[in-house]
């Protein structure tokens, strides 16, 4: 059993496609499918059912995921230990990203990382279920580190490092009755509300604080949500850093107790970050302090 075979297997498991897995690994599709076939032959077990539109993990394939990830982590820990003796930082870091993050310049962090540590490779992943998907990725090992956001940065089993704190604001069209003035939670009772998908941090907060709002649409893009709000389709809750970069809406905080929005970089508490992952964490923390 070779390390490359395990890497190909996990890439196929995560992407459900030989083609997509090959693209992510900069390999040709035939090499990935052959590698998985050889692994299946060696294990005497089919790991995937080759369906017309996707790869479907078999029971054996599902059972293989945890041990395969553990073996790759163990290999990485060996390499890290040797690199520390040489003062080197290298390896791949899978980062769970979030949409519309304006509170930090993530592109600047990545560019500076490449300048300082050219042997570090970053893979950005973005879950359709937002913060909930990133937390799941940290726990199942498919992500090394991830950005999280919400009212609190305390999550069981997850180690978080604060990056920034701001507030969520309510955005409306200029002529809306709530435009530009502090609002109370009951002001949103029955109000047309633009929601985000379940699992997103803002959706979780809205469900908790404004249970009597009237959702009229669910979108997976804060900028599109602001465009709808500007046309008076409904009101929407977004971070202040996002609202202030958008023209056409007015926004205000919740009266008396503004809603906090804490951005953090996190990893699973049971797994020690690699040298490369730790470098990314430190860079984001430093940016937040700045």
PDB file of C-alpha atoms in Angstrom, residues 58-286:
ATOM      1  CA  UNK A  58     -19.015   1.209  -0.662  1.00  0.00           C
ATOM      2  CA  UNK A  59     -19.198   0.058   2.955  1.00  0.00           C
ATOM      3  CA  UNK A  60     -15.512  -0.890   2.683  1.00  0.00           C
ATOM      4  CA  UNK A  61     -14.725   2.519   1.206  1.00  0.00           C
ATOM      5  CA  UNK A  62     -16.464   4.307   4.065  1.00  0.00           C
ATOM      6  CA  UNK A  63     -14.531   2.201   6.572  1.00  0.00           C
ATOM      7  CA  UNK A  64     -11.274   3.058   4.800  1.00  0.00           C
ATOM      8  CA  UNK A  65     -11.570   6.847   5.154  1.00  0.00           C
ATOM      9  CA  UNK A  66     -10.619   7.259   8.824  1.00  0.00           C
ATOM     10  CA  UNK A  67      -7.595   4.962   8.777  1.00  0.00           C
ATOM     11  CA  UNK A  68      -6.390   6.436   5.471  1.00  0.00           C
ATOM     12  CA  UNK A  69      -6.490   9.950   6.880  1.00  0.00           C
ATOM     13  CA  UNK A  70      -4.726   8.765  10.041  1.00  0.00           C
ATOM     14  CA  UNK A  71      -1.938   7.189   7.973  1.00  0.00           C
ATOM     15  CA  UNK A  72      -1.418  10.384   5.989  1.00  0.00           C
ATOM     16  CA  UNK A  73      -1.369  12.443   9.198  1.00  0.00           C
ATOM     17  CA  UNK A  74       1.212  10.093  10.687  1.00  0.00           C
ATOM     18  CA  UNK A  75       3.395  10.456   7.605  1.00  0.00           C
ATOM     19  CA  UNK A  76       3.061  14.240   7.806  1.00  0.00           C
ATOM     20  CA  UNK A  77       4.043  14.222  11.475  1.00  0.00           C
ATOM     21  CA  UNK A  78       7.218  12.312  10.623  1.00  0.00           C
ATOM     22  CA  UNK A  79       8.094  14.826   7.899  1.00  0.00           C
ATOM     23  CA  UNK A  80       7.283  17.727  10.252  1.00  0.00           C
ATOM     24  CA  UNK A  81       9.555  16.338  12.934  1.00  0.00           C
ATOM     25  CA  UNK A  82      12.470  16.140  10.487  1.00  0.00           C
ATOM     26  CA  UNK A  83      11.703  19.590   9.057  1.00  0.00           C
ATOM     27  CA  UNK A  84      11.774  21.151  12.523  1.00  0.00           C
ATOM     28  CA  UNK A  85      15.341  20.017  12.974  1.00  0.00           C
ATOM     29  CA  UNK A  86      16.199  21.812   9.720  1.00  0.00           C
ATOM     30  CA  UNK A  87      14.102  24.922  10.292  1.00  0.00           C
ATOM     31  CA  UNK A  88      11.971  24.110   7.222  1.00  0.00           C
ATOM     32  CA  UNK A  89       8.245  24.586   6.604  1.00  0.00           C
ATOM     33  CA  UNK A  90       6.611  22.606   3.810  1.00  0.00           C
ATOM     34  CA  UNK A  91       3.575  20.496   2.980  1.00  0.00           C
ATOM     35  CA  UNK A  92      -0.071  20.865   2.045  1.00  0.00           C
ATOM     36  CA  UNK A  93      -2.679  22.664   4.133  1.00  0.00           C
ATOM     37  CA  UNK A  94      -6.408  22.262   3.432  1.00  0.00           C
ATOM     38  CA  UNK A  95      -8.239  25.411   4.579  1.00  0.00           C
ATOM     39  CA  UNK A  96     -11.999  25.700   5.020  1.00  0.00           C
ATOM     40  CA  UNK A  97     -12.978  29.126   3.716  1.00  0.00           C
ATOM     41  CA  UNK A  98     -16.095  31.286   4.141  1.00  0.00           C
ATOM     42  CA  UNK A  99     -17.805  33.514   1.584  1.00  0.00           C
ATOM     43  CA  UNK A 100     -17.653  37.307   1.621  1.00  0.00           C
ATOM     44  CA  UNK A 101     -15.021  37.675   4.344  1.00  0.00           C
ATOM     45  CA  UNK A 102     -14.143  41.383   4.332  1.00  0.00           C
ATOM     46  CA  UNK A 103     -12.784  41.657   7.872  1.00  0.00           C
ATOM     47  CA  UNK A 104      -9.386  40.372   6.748  1.00  0.00           C
ATOM     48  CA  UNK A 105      -7.311  40.340   3.577  1.00  0.00           C
ATOM     49  CA  UNK A 106      -6.989  36.600   3.080  1.00  0.00           C
ATOM     50  CA  UNK A 107      -5.354  37.049  -0.320  1.00  0.00           C
ATOM     51  CA  UNK A 108      -2.564  39.067   1.299  1.00  0.00           C
ATOM     52  CA  UNK A 109      -1.961  36.297   3.845  1.00  0.00           C
ATOM     53  CA  UNK A 110      -1.742  33.650   1.118  1.00  0.00           C
ATOM     54  CA  UNK A 111       0.594  35.746  -1.024  1.00  0.00           C
ATOM     55  CA  UNK A 112       2.882  36.457   1.936  1.00  0.00           C
ATOM     56  CA  UNK A 113       2.833  32.768   2.909  1.00  0.00           C
ATOM     57  CA  UNK A 114       4.013  31.833  -0.580  1.00  0.00           C
ATOM     58  CA  UNK A 115       6.777  34.444  -0.448  1.00  0.00           C
ATOM     59  CA  UNK A 116       8.088  33.208   2.897  1.00  0.00           C
ATOM     60  CA  UNK A 117       7.383  29.500   2.490  1.00  0.00           C
ATOM     61  CA  UNK A 118       7.261  28.559  -1.211  1.00  0.00           C
ATOM     62  CA  UNK A 119       7.160  24.850  -0.359  1.00  0.00           C
ATOM     63  CA  UNK A 120       3.789  25.175   1.388  1.00  0.00           C
ATOM     64  CA  UNK A 121       0.784  24.317  -0.799  1.00  0.00           C
ATOM     65  CA  UNK A 122      -2.657  25.619   0.187  1.00  0.00           C
ATOM     66  CA  UNK A 123      -5.977  24.078  -0.826  1.00  0.00           C
ATOM     67  CA  UNK A 124      -9.026  26.261  -0.264  1.00  0.00           C
ATOM     68  CA  UNK A 125     -12.320  24.453   0.365  1.00  0.00           C
ATOM     69  CA  UNK A 126     -15.727  26.035   0.767  1.00  0.00           C
ATOM     70  CA  UNK A 127     -18.632  24.064   2.185  1.00  0.00           C
ATOM     71  CA  UNK A 128     -22.159  24.744   0.959  1.00  0.00           C
ATOM     72  CA  UNK A 129     -23.280  24.494   4.582  1.00  0.00           C
ATOM     73  CA  UNK A 130     -20.962  27.304   5.691  1.00  0.00           C
ATOM     74  CA  UNK A 131     -19.688  27.255   9.260  1.00  0.00           C
ATOM     75  CA  UNK A 132     -21.388  23.929  10.020  1.00  0.00           C
ATOM     76  CA  UNK A 133     -19.641  22.350   7.035  1.00  0.00           C
ATOM     77  CA  UNK A 134     -16.263  23.709   8.129  1.00  0.00           C
ATOM     78  CA  UNK A 135     -16.716  22.327  11.631  1.00  0.00           C
ATOM     79  CA  UNK A 136     -17.633  18.928  10.159  1.00  0.00           C
ATOM     80  CA  UNK A 137     -14.541  19.103   7.930  1.00  0.00           C
ATOM     81  CA  UNK A 138     -12.301  19.743  10.925  1.00  0.00           C
ATOM     82  CA  UNK A 139     -13.815  16.855  12.845  1.00  0.00           C
ATOM     83  CA  UNK A 140     -13.632  14.297  10.055  1.00  0.00           C
ATOM     84  CA  UNK A 141     -10.113  15.380   9.058  1.00  0.00           C
ATOM     85  CA  UNK A 142     -10.938  16.547   5.523  1.00  0.00           C
ATOM     86  CA  UNK A 143      -9.823  20.072   6.530  1.00  0.00           C
ATOM     87  CA  UNK A 144      -6.663  20.910   8.453  1.00  0.00           C
ATOM     88  CA  UNK A 145      -7.806  24.352   9.577  1.00  0.00           C
ATOM     89  CA  UNK A 146     -10.907  26.437   8.868  1.00  0.00           C
ATOM     90  CA  UNK A 147     -12.377  29.876   9.245  1.00  0.00           C
ATOM     91  CA  UNK A 148     -15.396  29.995  11.564  1.00  0.00           C
ATOM     92  CA  UNK A 149     -17.729  32.863  12.389  1.00  0.00           C
ATOM     93  CA  UNK A 150     -20.617  33.463  14.759  1.00  0.00           C
ATOM     94  CA  UNK A 151     -21.692  35.071  18.028  1.00  0.00           C
ATOM     95  CA  UNK A 152     -19.275  32.866  19.996  1.00  0.00           C
ATOM     96  CA  UNK A 153     -15.924  31.274  19.211  1.00  0.00           C
ATOM     97  CA  UNK A 154     -16.326  28.507  21.800  1.00  0.00           C
ATOM     98  CA  UNK A 155     -17.092  25.183  20.092  1.00  0.00           C
ATOM     99  CA  UNK A 156     -16.797  21.780  21.821  1.00  0.00           C
ATOM    100  CA  UNK A 157     -13.866  19.763  20.506  1.00  0.00           C
ATOM    101  CA  UNK A 158     -12.541  22.646  18.393  1.00  0.00           C
ATOM    102  CA  UNK A 159      -9.587  24.895  19.230  1.00  0.00           C
ATOM    103  CA  UNK A 160     -10.169  28.439  17.983  1.00  0.00           C
ATOM    104  CA  UNK A 161      -7.862  31.430  17.612  1.00  0.00           C
ATOM    105  CA  UNK A 162      -9.522  34.839  17.375  1.00  0.00           C
ATOM    106  CA  UNK A 163      -8.916  36.815  14.191  1.00  0.00           C
ATOM    107  CA  UNK A 164     -11.404  39.699  14.423  1.00  0.00           C
ATOM    108  CA  UNK A 165     -14.620  40.849  16.073  1.00  0.00           C
ATOM    109  CA  UNK A 166     -17.242  43.151  14.612  1.00  0.00           C
ATOM    110  CA  UNK A 167     -21.051  43.379  14.641  1.00  0.00           C
ATOM    111  CA  UNK A 168     -23.838  42.192  12.399  1.00  0.00           C
ATOM    112  CA  UNK A 169     -26.000  44.953  10.933  1.00  0.00           C
ATOM    113  CA  UNK A 170     -29.480  44.990   9.446  1.00  0.00           C
ATOM    114  CA  UNK A 171     -29.460  46.203   5.845  1.00  0.00           C
ATOM    115  CA  UNK A 172     -32.524  47.702   4.173  1.00  0.00           C
ATOM    116  CA  UNK A 173     -33.520  49.768   1.178  1.00  0.00           C
ATOM    117  CA  UNK A 174     -33.234  53.520   1.911  1.00  0.00           C
ATOM    118  CA  UNK A 175     -37.007  53.984   2.110  1.00  0.00           C
ATOM    119  CA  UNK A 176     -37.698  51.046   4.411  1.00  0.00           C
ATOM    120  CA  UNK A 177     -39.331  51.832   7.808  1.00  0.00           C
ATOM    121  CA  UNK A 178     -36.288  50.353   9.597  1.00  0.00           C
ATOM    122  CA  UNK A 179     -33.733  52.104   7.414  1.00  0.00           C
ATOM    123  CA  UNK A 180     -30.741  53.519   9.270  1.00  0.00           C
ATOM    124  CA  UNK A 181     -32.119  53.320  12.804  1.00  0.00           C
ATOM    125  CA  UNK A 182     -31.302  50.949  15.671  1.00  0.00           C
ATOM    126  CA  UNK A 183     -33.824  48.126  15.705  1.00  0.00           C
ATOM    127  CA  UNK A 184     -35.230  45.810  18.350  1.00  0.00           C
ATOM    128  CA  UNK A 185     -35.724  42.089  17.879  1.00  0.00           C
ATOM    129  CA  UNK A 186     -39.513  42.441  17.806  1.00  0.00           C
ATOM    130  CA  UNK A 187     -39.227  45.033  15.016  1.00  0.00           C
ATOM    131  CA  UNK A 188     -38.489  42.081  12.732  1.00  0.00           C
ATOM    132  CA  UNK A 189     -41.666  40.170  13.601  1.00  0.00           C
ATOM    133  CA  UNK A 190     -43.418  39.513  10.299  1.00  0.00           C
ATOM    134  CA  UNK A 191     -40.825  41.496   8.322  1.00  0.00           C
ATOM    135  CA  UNK A 192     -39.751  40.110   4.928  1.00  0.00           C
ATOM    136  CA  UNK A 193     -36.354  38.594   5.626  1.00  0.00           C
ATOM    137  CA  UNK A 194     -33.618  37.431   3.244  1.00  0.00           C
ATOM    138  CA  UNK A 195     -32.135  34.254   4.729  1.00  0.00           C
ATOM    139  CA  UNK A 196     -28.937  32.263   4.187  1.00  0.00           C
ATOM    140  CA  UNK A 197     -28.770  28.448   4.026  1.00  0.00           C
ATOM    141  CA  UNK A 198     -28.959  26.260   7.149  1.00  0.00           C
ATOM    142  CA  UNK A 199     -25.528  25.813   8.695  1.00  0.00           C
ATOM    143  CA  UNK A 200     -24.384  29.341   7.849  1.00  0.00           C
ATOM    144  CA  UNK A 201     -23.407  31.342  10.934  1.00  0.00           C
ATOM    145  CA  UNK A 202     -25.775  34.206  10.181  1.00  0.00           C
ATOM    146  CA  UNK A 203     -28.681  31.801   9.627  1.00  0.00           C
ATOM    147  CA  UNK A 204     -28.057  30.194  13.012  1.00  0.00           C
ATOM    148  CA  UNK A 205     -28.078  33.620  14.669  1.00  0.00           C
ATOM    149  CA  UNK A 206     -31.250  34.718  12.847  1.00  0.00           C
ATOM    150  CA  UNK A 207     -33.040  31.510  13.868  1.00  0.00           C
ATOM    151  CA  UNK A 208     -32.085  32.133  17.489  1.00  0.00           C
ATOM    152  CA  UNK A 209     -32.702  35.887  17.756  1.00  0.00           C
ATOM    153  CA  UNK A 210     -35.501  36.510  15.264  1.00  0.00           C
ATOM    154  CA  UNK A 211     -37.755  33.427  15.206  1.00  0.00           C
ATOM    155  CA  UNK A 212     -40.782  35.474  14.078  1.00  0.00           C
ATOM    156  CA  UNK A 213     -39.181  36.985  10.971  1.00  0.00           C
ATOM    157  CA  UNK A 214     -40.808  36.138   7.614  1.00  0.00           C
ATOM    158  CA  UNK A 215     -38.237  34.483   5.300  1.00  0.00           C
ATOM    159  CA  UNK A 216     -39.032  35.193   1.657  1.00  0.00           C
ATOM    160  CA  UNK A 217     -35.939  33.763  -0.023  1.00  0.00           C
ATOM    161  CA  UNK A 218     -32.811  31.794   0.829  1.00  0.00           C
ATOM    162  CA  UNK A 219     -29.572  32.736  -0.958  1.00  0.00           C
ATOM    163  CA  UNK A 220     -25.957  31.556  -0.679  1.00  0.00           C
ATOM    164  CA  UNK A 221     -24.269  34.885  -1.434  1.00  0.00           C
ATOM    165  CA  UNK A 222     -24.186  37.928   0.833  1.00  0.00           C
ATOM    166  CA  UNK A 223     -23.630  40.339  -2.059  1.00  0.00           C
ATOM    167  CA  UNK A 224     -26.681  39.052  -3.928  1.00  0.00           C
ATOM    168  CA  UNK A 225     -28.648  39.293  -0.688  1.00  0.00           C
ATOM    169  CA  UNK A 226     -27.626  42.960  -0.404  1.00  0.00           C
ATOM    170  CA  UNK A 227     -28.678  43.565  -4.004  1.00  0.00           C
ATOM    171  CA  UNK A 228     -32.119  42.190  -3.152  1.00  0.00           C
ATOM    172  CA  UNK A 229     -32.292  44.343  -0.019  1.00  0.00           C
ATOM    173  CA  UNK A 230     -31.377  47.449  -2.051  1.00  0.00           C
ATOM    174  CA  UNK A 231     -34.415  46.734  -4.248  1.00  0.00           C
ATOM    175  CA  UNK A 232     -36.624  46.539  -1.134  1.00  0.00           C
ATOM    176  CA  UNK A 233     -37.263  42.818  -1.579  1.00  0.00           C
ATOM    177  CA  UNK A 234     -36.571  42.278   2.110  1.00  0.00           C
ATOM    178  CA  UNK A 235     -34.084  43.010   4.887  1.00  0.00           C
ATOM    179  CA  UNK A 236     -30.861  41.078   5.511  1.00  0.00           C
ATOM    180  CA  UNK A 237     -28.322  40.620   8.283  1.00  0.00           C
ATOM    181  CA  UNK A 238     -24.627  40.797   7.292  1.00  0.00           C
ATOM    182  CA  UNK A 239     -21.310  41.725   8.941  1.00  0.00           C
ATOM    183  CA  UNK A 240     -20.637  45.454   9.096  1.00  0.00           C
ATOM    184  CA  UNK A 241     -17.418  44.980   7.062  1.00  0.00           C
ATOM    185  CA  UNK A 242     -19.520  43.608   4.185  1.00  0.00           C
ATOM    186  CA  UNK A 243     -22.289  46.224   4.405  1.00  0.00           C
ATOM    187  CA  UNK A 244     -19.944  49.205   4.353  1.00  0.00           C
ATOM    188  CA  UNK A 245     -18.439  48.061   1.038  1.00  0.00           C
ATOM    189  CA  UNK A 246     -21.874  47.989  -0.625  1.00  0.00           C
ATOM    190  CA  UNK A 247     -23.730  51.039  -1.899  1.00  0.00           C
ATOM    191  CA  UNK A 248     -27.511  51.202  -2.188  1.00  0.00           C
ATOM    192  CA  UNK A 249     -28.536  50.081   1.300  1.00  0.00           C
ATOM    193  CA  UNK A 250     -28.750  51.616   4.741  1.00  0.00           C
ATOM    194  CA  UNK A 251     -27.762  49.649   7.800  1.00  0.00           C
ATOM    195  CA  UNK A 252     -27.893  49.791  11.591  1.00  0.00           C
ATOM    196  CA  UNK A 253     -27.104  47.710  14.655  1.00  0.00           C
ATOM    197  CA  UNK A 254     -29.530  46.056  17.018  1.00  0.00           C
ATOM    198  CA  UNK A 255     -30.469  48.479  19.793  1.00  0.00           C
ATOM    199  CA  UNK A 256     -28.919  48.087  23.264  1.00  0.00           C
ATOM    200  CA  UNK A 257     -27.159  44.792  22.502  1.00  0.00           C
ATOM    201  CA  UNK A 258     -25.458  44.802  19.087  1.00  0.00           C
ATOM    202  CA  UNK A 259     -25.022  41.296  17.659  1.00  0.00           C
ATOM    203  CA  UNK A 260     -21.327  40.250  17.767  1.00  0.00           C
ATOM    204  CA  UNK A 261     -19.705  38.545  14.789  1.00  0.00           C
ATOM    205  CA  UNK A 262     -16.510  36.755  15.796  1.00  0.00           C
ATOM    206  CA  UNK A 263     -14.181  35.471  13.103  1.00  0.00           C
ATOM    207  CA  UNK A 264     -11.662  32.814  14.108  1.00  0.00           C
ATOM    208  CA  UNK A 265      -9.271  30.276  12.613  1.00  0.00           C
ATOM    209  CA  UNK A 266      -9.689  26.807  14.082  1.00  0.00           C
ATOM    210  CA  UNK A 267      -8.508  23.215  14.118  1.00  0.00           C
ATOM    211  CA  UNK A 268      -9.689  19.987  15.707  1.00  0.00           C
ATOM    212  CA  UNK A 269      -8.627  19.924  19.359  1.00  0.00           C
ATOM    213  CA  UNK A 270      -7.508  16.299  19.086  1.00  0.00           C
ATOM    214  CA  UNK A 271      -5.091  16.933  16.211  1.00  0.00           C
ATOM    215  CA  UNK A 272      -1.876  18.926  16.429  1.00  0.00           C
ATOM    216  CA  UNK A 273      -1.585  21.272  13.401  1.00  0.00           C
ATOM    217  CA  UNK A 274       1.340  20.637  11.077  1.00  0.00           C
ATOM    218  CA  UNK A 275       4.185  23.141  10.852  1.00  0.00           C
ATOM    219  CA  UNK A 276       2.625  24.520   7.663  1.00  0.00           C
ATOM    220  CA  UNK A 277      -0.862  24.786   9.178  1.00  0.00           C
ATOM    221  CA  UNK A 278       0.537  26.491  12.278  1.00  0.00           C
ATOM    222  CA  UNK A 279       2.241  29.044  10.045  1.00  0.00           C
ATOM    223  CA  UNK A 280      -1.111  29.908   8.428  1.00  0.00           C
ATOM    224  CA  UNK A 281      -2.805  30.155  11.830  1.00  0.00           C
ATOM    225  CA  UNK A 282      -0.099  32.497  13.130  1.00  0.00           C
ATOM    226  CA  UNK A 283      -0.306  34.664   9.999  1.00  0.00           C
ATOM    227  CA  UNK A 284      -4.080  35.091  10.362  1.00  0.00           C
ATOM    228  CA  UNK A 285      -3.797  35.855  14.073  1.00  0.00           C
ATOM    229  CA  UNK A 286      -1.112  38.451  13.389  1.00  0.00           C
TER     230      UNK A 286
END
